[in-house]
PDB file of C-alpha atoms and ligand atoms in Angstrom:
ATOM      1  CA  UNK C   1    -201.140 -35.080  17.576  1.00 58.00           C
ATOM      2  CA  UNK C   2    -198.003 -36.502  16.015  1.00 59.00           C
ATOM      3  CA  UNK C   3    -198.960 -38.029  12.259  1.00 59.00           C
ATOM      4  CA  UNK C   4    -196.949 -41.232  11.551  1.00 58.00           C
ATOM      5  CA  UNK C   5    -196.007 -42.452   8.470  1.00 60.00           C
ATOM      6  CA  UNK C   6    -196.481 -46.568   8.575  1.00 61.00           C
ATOM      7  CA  UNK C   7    -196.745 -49.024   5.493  1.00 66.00           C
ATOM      8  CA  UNK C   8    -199.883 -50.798   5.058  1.00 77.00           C
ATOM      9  CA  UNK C   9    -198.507 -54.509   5.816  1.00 85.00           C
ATOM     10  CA  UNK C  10    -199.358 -56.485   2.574  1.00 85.00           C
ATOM     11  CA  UNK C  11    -197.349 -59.524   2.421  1.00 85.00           C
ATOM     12  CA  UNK C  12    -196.972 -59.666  -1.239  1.00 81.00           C
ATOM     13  CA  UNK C  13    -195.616 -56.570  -1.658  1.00 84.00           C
ATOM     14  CA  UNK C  14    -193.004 -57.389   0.764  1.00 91.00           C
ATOM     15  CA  UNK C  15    -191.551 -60.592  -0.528  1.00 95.00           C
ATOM     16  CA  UNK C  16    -189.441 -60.102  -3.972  1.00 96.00           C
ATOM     17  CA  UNK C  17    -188.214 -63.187  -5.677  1.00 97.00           C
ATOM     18  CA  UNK C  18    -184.869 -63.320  -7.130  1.00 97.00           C
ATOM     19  CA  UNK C  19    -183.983 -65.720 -10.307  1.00 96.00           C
ATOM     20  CA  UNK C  20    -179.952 -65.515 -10.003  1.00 95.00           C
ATOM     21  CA  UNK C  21    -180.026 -67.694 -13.391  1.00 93.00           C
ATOM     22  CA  UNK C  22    -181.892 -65.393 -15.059  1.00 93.00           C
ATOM     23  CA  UNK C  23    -180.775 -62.473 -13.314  1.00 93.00           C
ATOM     24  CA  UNK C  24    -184.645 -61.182 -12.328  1.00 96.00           C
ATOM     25  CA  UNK C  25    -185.907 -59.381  -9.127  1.00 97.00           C
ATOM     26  CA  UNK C  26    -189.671 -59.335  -8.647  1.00 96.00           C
ATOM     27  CA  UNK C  27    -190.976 -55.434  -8.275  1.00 94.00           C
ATOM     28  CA  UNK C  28    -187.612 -54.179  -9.547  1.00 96.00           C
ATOM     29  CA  UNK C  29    -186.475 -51.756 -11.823  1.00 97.00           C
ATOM     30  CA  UNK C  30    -183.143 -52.954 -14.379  1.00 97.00           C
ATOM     31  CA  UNK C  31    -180.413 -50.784 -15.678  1.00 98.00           C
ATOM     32  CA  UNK C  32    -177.930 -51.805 -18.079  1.00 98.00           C
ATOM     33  CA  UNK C  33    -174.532 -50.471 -18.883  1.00 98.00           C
ATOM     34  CA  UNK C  34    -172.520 -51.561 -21.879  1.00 98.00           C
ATOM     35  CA  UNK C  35    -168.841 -51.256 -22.701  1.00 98.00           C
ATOM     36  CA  UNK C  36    -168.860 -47.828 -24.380  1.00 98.00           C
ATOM     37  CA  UNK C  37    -170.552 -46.325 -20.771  1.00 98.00           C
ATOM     38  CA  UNK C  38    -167.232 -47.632 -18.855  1.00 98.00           C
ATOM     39  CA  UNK C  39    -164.478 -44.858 -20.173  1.00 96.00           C
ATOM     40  CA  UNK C  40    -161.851 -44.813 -18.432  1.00 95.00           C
ATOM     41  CA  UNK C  41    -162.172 -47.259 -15.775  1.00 97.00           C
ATOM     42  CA  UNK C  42    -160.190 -50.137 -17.790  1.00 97.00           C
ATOM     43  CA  UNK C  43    -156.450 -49.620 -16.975  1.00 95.00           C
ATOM     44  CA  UNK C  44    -155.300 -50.426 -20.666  1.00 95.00           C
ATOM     45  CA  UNK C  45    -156.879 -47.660 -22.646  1.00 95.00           C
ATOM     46  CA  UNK C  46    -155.619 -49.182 -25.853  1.00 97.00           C
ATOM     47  CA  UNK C  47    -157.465 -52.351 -25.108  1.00 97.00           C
ATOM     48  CA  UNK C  48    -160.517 -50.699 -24.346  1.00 98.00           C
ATOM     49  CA  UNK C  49    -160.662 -48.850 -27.459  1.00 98.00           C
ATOM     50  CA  UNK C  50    -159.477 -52.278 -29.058  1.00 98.00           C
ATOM     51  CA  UNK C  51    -162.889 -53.975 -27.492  1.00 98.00           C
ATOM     52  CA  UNK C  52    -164.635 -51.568 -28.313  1.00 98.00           C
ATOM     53  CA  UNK C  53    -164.219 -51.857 -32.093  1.00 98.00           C
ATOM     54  CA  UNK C  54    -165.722 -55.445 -31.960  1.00 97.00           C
ATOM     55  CA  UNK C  55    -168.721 -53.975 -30.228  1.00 97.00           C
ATOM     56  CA  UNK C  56    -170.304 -52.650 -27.280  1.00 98.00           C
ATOM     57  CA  UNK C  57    -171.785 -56.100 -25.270  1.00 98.00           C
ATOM     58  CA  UNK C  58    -173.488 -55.387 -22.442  1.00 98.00           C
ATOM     59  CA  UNK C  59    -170.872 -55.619 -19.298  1.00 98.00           C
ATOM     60  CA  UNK C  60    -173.390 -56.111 -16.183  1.00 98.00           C
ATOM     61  CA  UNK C  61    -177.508 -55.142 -15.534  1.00 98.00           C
ATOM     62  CA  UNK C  62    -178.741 -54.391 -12.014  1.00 98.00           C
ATOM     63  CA  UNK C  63    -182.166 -54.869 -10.787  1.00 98.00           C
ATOM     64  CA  UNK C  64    -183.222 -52.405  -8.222  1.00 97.00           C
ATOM     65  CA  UNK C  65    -186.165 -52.634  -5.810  1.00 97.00           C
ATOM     66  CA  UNK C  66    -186.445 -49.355  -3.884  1.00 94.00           C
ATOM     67  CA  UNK C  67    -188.344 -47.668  -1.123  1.00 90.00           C
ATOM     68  CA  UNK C  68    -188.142 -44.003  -0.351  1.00 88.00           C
ATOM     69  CA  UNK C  69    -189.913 -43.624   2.605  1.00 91.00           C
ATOM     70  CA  UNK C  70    -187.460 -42.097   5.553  1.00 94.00           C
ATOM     71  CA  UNK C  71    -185.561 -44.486   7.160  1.00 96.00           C
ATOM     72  CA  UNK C  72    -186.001 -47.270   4.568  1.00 96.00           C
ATOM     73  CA  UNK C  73    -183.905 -50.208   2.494  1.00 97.00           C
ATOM     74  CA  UNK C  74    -183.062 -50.328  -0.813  1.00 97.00           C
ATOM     75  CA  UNK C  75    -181.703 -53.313  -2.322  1.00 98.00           C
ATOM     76  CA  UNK C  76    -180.030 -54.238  -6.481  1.00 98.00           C
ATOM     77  CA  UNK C  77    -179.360 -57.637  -7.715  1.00 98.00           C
ATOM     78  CA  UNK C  78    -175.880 -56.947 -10.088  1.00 98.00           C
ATOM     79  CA  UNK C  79    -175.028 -59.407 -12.542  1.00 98.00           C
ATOM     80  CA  UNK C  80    -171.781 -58.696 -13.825  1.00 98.00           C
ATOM     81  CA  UNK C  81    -171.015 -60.596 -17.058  1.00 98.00           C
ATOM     82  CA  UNK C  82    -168.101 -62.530 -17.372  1.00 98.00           C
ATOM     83  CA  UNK C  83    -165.129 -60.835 -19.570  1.00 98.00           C
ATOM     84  CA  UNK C  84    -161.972 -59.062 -19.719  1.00 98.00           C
ATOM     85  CA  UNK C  85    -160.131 -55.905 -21.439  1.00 98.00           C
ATOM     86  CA  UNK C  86    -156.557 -56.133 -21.743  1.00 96.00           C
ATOM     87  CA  UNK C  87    -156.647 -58.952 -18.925  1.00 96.00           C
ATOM     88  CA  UNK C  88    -158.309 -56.725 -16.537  1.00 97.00           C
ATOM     89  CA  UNK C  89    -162.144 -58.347 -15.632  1.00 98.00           C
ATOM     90  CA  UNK C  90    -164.956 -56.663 -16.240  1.00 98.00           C
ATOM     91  CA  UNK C  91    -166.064 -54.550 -13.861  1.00 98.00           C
ATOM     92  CA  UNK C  92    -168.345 -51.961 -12.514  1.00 98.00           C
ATOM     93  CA  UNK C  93    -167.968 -48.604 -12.745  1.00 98.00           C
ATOM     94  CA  UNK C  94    -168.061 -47.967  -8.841  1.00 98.00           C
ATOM     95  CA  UNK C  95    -169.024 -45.115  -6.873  1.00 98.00           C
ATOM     96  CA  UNK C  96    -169.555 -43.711  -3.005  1.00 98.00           C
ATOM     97  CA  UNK C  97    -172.255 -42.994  -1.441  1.00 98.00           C
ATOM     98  CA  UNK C  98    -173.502 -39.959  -1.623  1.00 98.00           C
ATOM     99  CA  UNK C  99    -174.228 -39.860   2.149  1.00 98.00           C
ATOM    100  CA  UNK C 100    -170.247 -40.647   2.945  1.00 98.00           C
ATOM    101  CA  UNK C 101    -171.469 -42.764   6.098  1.00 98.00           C
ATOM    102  CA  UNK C 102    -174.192 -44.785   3.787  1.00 98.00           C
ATOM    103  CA  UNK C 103    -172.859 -48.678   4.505  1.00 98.00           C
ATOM    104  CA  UNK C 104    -173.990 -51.840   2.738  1.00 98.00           C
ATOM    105  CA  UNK C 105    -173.706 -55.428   2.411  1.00 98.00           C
ATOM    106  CA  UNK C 106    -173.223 -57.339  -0.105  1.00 99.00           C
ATOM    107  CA  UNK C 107    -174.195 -61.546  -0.753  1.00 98.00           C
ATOM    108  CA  UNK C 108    -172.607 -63.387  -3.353  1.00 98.00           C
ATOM    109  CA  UNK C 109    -175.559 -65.395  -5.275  1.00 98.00           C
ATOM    110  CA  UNK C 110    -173.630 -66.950  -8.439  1.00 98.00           C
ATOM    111  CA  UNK C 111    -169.856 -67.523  -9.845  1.00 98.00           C
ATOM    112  CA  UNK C 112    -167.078 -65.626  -8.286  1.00 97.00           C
ATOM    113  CA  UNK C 113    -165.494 -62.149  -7.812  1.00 98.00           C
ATOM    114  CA  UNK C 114    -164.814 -59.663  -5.659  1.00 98.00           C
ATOM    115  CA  UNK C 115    -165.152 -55.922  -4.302  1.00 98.00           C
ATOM    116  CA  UNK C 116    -162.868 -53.287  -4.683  1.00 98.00           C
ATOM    117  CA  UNK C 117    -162.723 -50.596  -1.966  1.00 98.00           C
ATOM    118  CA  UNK C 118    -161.052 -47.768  -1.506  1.00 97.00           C
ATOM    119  CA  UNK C 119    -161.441 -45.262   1.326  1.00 96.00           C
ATOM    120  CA  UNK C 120    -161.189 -41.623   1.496  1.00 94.00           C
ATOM    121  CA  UNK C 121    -157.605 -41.610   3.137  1.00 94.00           C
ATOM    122  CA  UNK C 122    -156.428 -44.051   0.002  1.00 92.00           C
ATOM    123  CA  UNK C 123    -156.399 -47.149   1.736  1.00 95.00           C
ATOM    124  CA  UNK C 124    -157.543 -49.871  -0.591  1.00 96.00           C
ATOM    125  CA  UNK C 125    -158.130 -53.714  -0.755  1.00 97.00           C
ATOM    126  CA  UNK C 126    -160.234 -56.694  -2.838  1.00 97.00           C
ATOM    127  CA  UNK C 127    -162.094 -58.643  -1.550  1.00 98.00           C
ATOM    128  CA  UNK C 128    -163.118 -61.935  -2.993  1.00 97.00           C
ATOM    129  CA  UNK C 129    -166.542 -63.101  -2.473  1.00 98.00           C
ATOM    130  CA  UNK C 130    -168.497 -66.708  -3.790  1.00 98.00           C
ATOM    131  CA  UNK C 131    -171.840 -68.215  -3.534  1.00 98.00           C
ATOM    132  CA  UNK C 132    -172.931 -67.701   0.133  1.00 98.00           C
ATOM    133  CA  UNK C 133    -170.214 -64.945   1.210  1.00 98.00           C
ATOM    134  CA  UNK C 134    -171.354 -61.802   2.408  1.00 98.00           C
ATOM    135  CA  UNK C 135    -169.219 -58.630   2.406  1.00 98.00           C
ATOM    136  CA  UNK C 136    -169.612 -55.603   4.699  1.00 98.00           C
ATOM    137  CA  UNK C 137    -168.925 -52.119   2.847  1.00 98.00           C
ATOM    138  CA  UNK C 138    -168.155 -49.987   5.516  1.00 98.00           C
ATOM    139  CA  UNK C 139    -169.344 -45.818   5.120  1.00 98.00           C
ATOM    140  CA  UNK C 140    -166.904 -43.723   3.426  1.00 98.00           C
ATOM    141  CA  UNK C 141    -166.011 -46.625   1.160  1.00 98.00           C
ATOM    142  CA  UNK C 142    -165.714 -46.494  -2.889  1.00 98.00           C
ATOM    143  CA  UNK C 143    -166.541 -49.863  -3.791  1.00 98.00           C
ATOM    144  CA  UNK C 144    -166.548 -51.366  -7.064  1.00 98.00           C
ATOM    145  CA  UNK C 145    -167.669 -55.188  -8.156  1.00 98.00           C
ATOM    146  CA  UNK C 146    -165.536 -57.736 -10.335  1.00 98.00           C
ATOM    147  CA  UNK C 147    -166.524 -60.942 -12.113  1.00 98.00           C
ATOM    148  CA  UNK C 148    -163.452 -62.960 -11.851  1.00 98.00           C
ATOM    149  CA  UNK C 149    -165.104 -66.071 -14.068  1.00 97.00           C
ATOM    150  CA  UNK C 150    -165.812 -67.294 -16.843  1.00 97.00           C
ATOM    151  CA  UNK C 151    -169.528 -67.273 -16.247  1.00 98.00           C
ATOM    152  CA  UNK C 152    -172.122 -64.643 -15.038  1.00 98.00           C
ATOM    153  CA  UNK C 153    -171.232 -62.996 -11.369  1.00 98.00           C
ATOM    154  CA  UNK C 154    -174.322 -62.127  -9.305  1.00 98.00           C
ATOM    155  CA  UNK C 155    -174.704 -60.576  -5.712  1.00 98.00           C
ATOM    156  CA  UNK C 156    -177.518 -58.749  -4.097  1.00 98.00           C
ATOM    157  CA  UNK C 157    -176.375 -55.074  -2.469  1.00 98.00           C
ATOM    158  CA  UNK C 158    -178.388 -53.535   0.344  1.00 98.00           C
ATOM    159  CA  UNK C 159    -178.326 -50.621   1.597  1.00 98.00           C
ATOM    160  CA  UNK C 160    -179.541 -47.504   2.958  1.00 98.00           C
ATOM    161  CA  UNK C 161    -182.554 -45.950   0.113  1.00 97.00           C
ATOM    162  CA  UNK C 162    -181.379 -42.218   0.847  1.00 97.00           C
ATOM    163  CA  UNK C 163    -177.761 -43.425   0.780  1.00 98.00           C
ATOM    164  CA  UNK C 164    -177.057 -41.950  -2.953  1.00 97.00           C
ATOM    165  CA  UNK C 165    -174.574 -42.847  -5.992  1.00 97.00           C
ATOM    166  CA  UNK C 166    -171.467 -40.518  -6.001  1.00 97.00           C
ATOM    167  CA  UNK C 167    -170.277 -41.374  -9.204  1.00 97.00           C
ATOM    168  CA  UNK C 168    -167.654 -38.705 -10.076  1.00 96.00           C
ATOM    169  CA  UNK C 169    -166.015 -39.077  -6.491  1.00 93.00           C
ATOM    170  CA  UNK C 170    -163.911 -41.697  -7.438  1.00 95.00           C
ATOM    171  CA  UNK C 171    -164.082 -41.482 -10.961  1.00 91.00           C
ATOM    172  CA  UNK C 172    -160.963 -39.456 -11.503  1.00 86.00           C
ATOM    173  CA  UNK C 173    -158.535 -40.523  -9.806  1.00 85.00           C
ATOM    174  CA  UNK C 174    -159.818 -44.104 -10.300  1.00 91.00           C
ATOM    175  CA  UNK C 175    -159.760 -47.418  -8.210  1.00 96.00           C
ATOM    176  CA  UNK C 176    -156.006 -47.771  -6.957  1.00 95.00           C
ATOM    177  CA  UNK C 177    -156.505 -51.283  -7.298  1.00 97.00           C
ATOM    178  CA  UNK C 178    -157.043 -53.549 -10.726  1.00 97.00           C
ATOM    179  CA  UNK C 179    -158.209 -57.262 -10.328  1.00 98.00           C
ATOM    180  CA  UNK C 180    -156.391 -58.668 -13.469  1.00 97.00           C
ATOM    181  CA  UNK C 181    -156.773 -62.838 -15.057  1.00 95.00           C
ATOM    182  CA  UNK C 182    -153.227 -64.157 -14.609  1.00 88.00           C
ATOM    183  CA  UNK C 183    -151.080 -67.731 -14.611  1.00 89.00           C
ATOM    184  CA  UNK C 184    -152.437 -68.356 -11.282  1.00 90.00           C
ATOM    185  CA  UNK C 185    -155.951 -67.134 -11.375  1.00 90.00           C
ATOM    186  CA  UNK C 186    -156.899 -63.260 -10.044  1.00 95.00           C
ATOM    187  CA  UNK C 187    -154.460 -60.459  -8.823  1.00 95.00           C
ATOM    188  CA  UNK C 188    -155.009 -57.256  -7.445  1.00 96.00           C
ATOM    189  CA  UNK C 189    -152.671 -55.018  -8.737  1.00 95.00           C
ATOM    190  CA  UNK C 190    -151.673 -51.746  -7.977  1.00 93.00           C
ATOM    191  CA  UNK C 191    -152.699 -49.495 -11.248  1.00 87.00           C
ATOM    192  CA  UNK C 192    -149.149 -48.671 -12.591  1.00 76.00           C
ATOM    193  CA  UNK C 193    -147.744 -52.108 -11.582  1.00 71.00           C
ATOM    194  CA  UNK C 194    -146.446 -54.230 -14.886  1.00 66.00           C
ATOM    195  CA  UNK C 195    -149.029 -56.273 -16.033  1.00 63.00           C
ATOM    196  CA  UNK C 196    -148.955 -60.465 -15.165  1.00 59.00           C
ATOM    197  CA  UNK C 197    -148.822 -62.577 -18.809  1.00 59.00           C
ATOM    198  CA  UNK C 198    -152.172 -63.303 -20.049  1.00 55.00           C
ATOM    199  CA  UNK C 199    -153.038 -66.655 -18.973  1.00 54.00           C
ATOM    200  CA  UNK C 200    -151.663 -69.869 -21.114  1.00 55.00           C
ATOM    201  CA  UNK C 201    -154.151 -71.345 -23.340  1.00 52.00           C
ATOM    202  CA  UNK C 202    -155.119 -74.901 -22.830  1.00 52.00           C
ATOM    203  CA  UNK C 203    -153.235 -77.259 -25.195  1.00 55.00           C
ATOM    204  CA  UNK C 204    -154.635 -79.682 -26.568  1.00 49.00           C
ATOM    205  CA  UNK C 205    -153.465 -83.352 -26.658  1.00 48.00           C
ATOM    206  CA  UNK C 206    -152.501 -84.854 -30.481  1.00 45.00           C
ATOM    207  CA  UNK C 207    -155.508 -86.843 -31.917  1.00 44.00           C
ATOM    208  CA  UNK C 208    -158.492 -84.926 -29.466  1.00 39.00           C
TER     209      UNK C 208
HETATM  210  C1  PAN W   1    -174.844 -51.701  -6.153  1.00 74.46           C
HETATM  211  C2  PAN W   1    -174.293 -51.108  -7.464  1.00 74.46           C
HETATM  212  C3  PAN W   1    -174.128 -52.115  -8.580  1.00 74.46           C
HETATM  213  C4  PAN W   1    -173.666 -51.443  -9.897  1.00 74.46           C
HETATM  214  O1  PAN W   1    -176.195 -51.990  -6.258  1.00 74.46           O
HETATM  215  O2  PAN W   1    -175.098 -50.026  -7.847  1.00 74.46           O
HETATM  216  O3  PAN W   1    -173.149 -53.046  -8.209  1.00 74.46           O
HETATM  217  O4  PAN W   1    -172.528 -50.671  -9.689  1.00 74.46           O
HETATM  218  P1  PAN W   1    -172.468 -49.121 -10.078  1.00 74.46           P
HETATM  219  O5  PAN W   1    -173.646 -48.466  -9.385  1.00 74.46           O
HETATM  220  O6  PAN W   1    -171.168 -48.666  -9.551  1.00 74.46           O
HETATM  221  O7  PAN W   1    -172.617 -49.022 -11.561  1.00 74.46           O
HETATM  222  C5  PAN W   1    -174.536 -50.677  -5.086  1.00 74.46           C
HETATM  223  O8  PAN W   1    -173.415 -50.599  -4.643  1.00 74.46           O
HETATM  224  N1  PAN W   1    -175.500 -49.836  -4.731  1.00 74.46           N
HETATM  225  O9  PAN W   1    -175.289 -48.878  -3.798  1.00 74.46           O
HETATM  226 ZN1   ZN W   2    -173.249 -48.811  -3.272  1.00 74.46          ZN
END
């Protein structure tokens, strides 16, 4: 007789809540990673070590809810906090999958950013998302996430739970691509293209 492997159907344990303002996930698990754990994936080194000697705030959390029974979903609510390092936005550090093929999608829940992918023949793009926007991450796909506002970024991923995190496969050559604050908002910038200026600060009118 063939044995098969089925969940026992309790509703609870099937519905997770998510908080975007407070950046919670019922029945997950949260991971944190702070400025000092992103070397080398700034552009401006000298920046970075700059920010660094302020502090080391946290740059985004994810919440992870995961299943590892074959065949099954696993899903992380990032929250990307908003900030910059030499004009570049914060960022995450941004990996494959593991299991090249391994898709996902990903929802935008709060403020606004974008993905960074790269494939493995070098072909790279952003993409911005919002509130309500969902992007595709097709297999075979670095992808890294970018707040590009001034307050917290959050989006739910999904994806495959035997998928994997491939870290160091894009890690040293890096993201082609760098999202970077600007005059007019956001640019995606080839890495070794000169920098836009910083953006102008807002003047203030006489007598405010
Ligand atoms: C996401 C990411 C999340 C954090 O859940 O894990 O955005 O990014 P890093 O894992 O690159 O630090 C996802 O893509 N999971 O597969
Ligand atoms: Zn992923």
């Amino acid at each position: 007789m063939v044995s098969v492997e089925v969940h026992s159907l309790v509703p609870e344990s099937l519905l997770h809540r998510i908080d975007v303002a407070g950046g919670t996930l019922s029945g997950g698990v949260t991971s944190e990673r702070h400025l000092s754990e992103l070397s080398g994936c700034f552009a401006d080194r000298d920046a970075y070590r700059a920010a660094l000697e302020e502090g080391d705030p946290l740059v985004y959390s994810v919440v992870t809810a995961s299943d590892d029974a074959a065949g099954s979903l696993s899903f992380g609510l990032g929250v990307i906090q908003p900030g910059r390092v030499g004009g570049e936005f914060y960022l995450t550090k941004g990996h494959y999958h593991s299991r090249r093929e391994a898709a996902e999608v990903y929802i935008g829940l709060r403020g606004s950013g974008g993905l960074v992918l790269e494939n493995e023949s070098g072909s790279s793009c952003f993409v911005p998302m919002g509130v309500g926007e969902i992007v595709y991450v097709p297999g075979h796909t670095a992808h890294r996430s970018v707040n590009c506002g001034d307050e917290p970024f959050a989006y739910l991923g999904v994806y495959a739970s035997d998928a994997g995190h491939d870290y160091a496969g894009i890690a040293e050559a890096n993201f082609a691509l760098v999202v970077m604050d600007g005059p007019d908002g956001p640019r995606a910038l080839h890495r070794g293209d000169p920098r836009p200026e910083p953006r102008a600060p807002i003047e203030q009118e006489a007598g405010e």
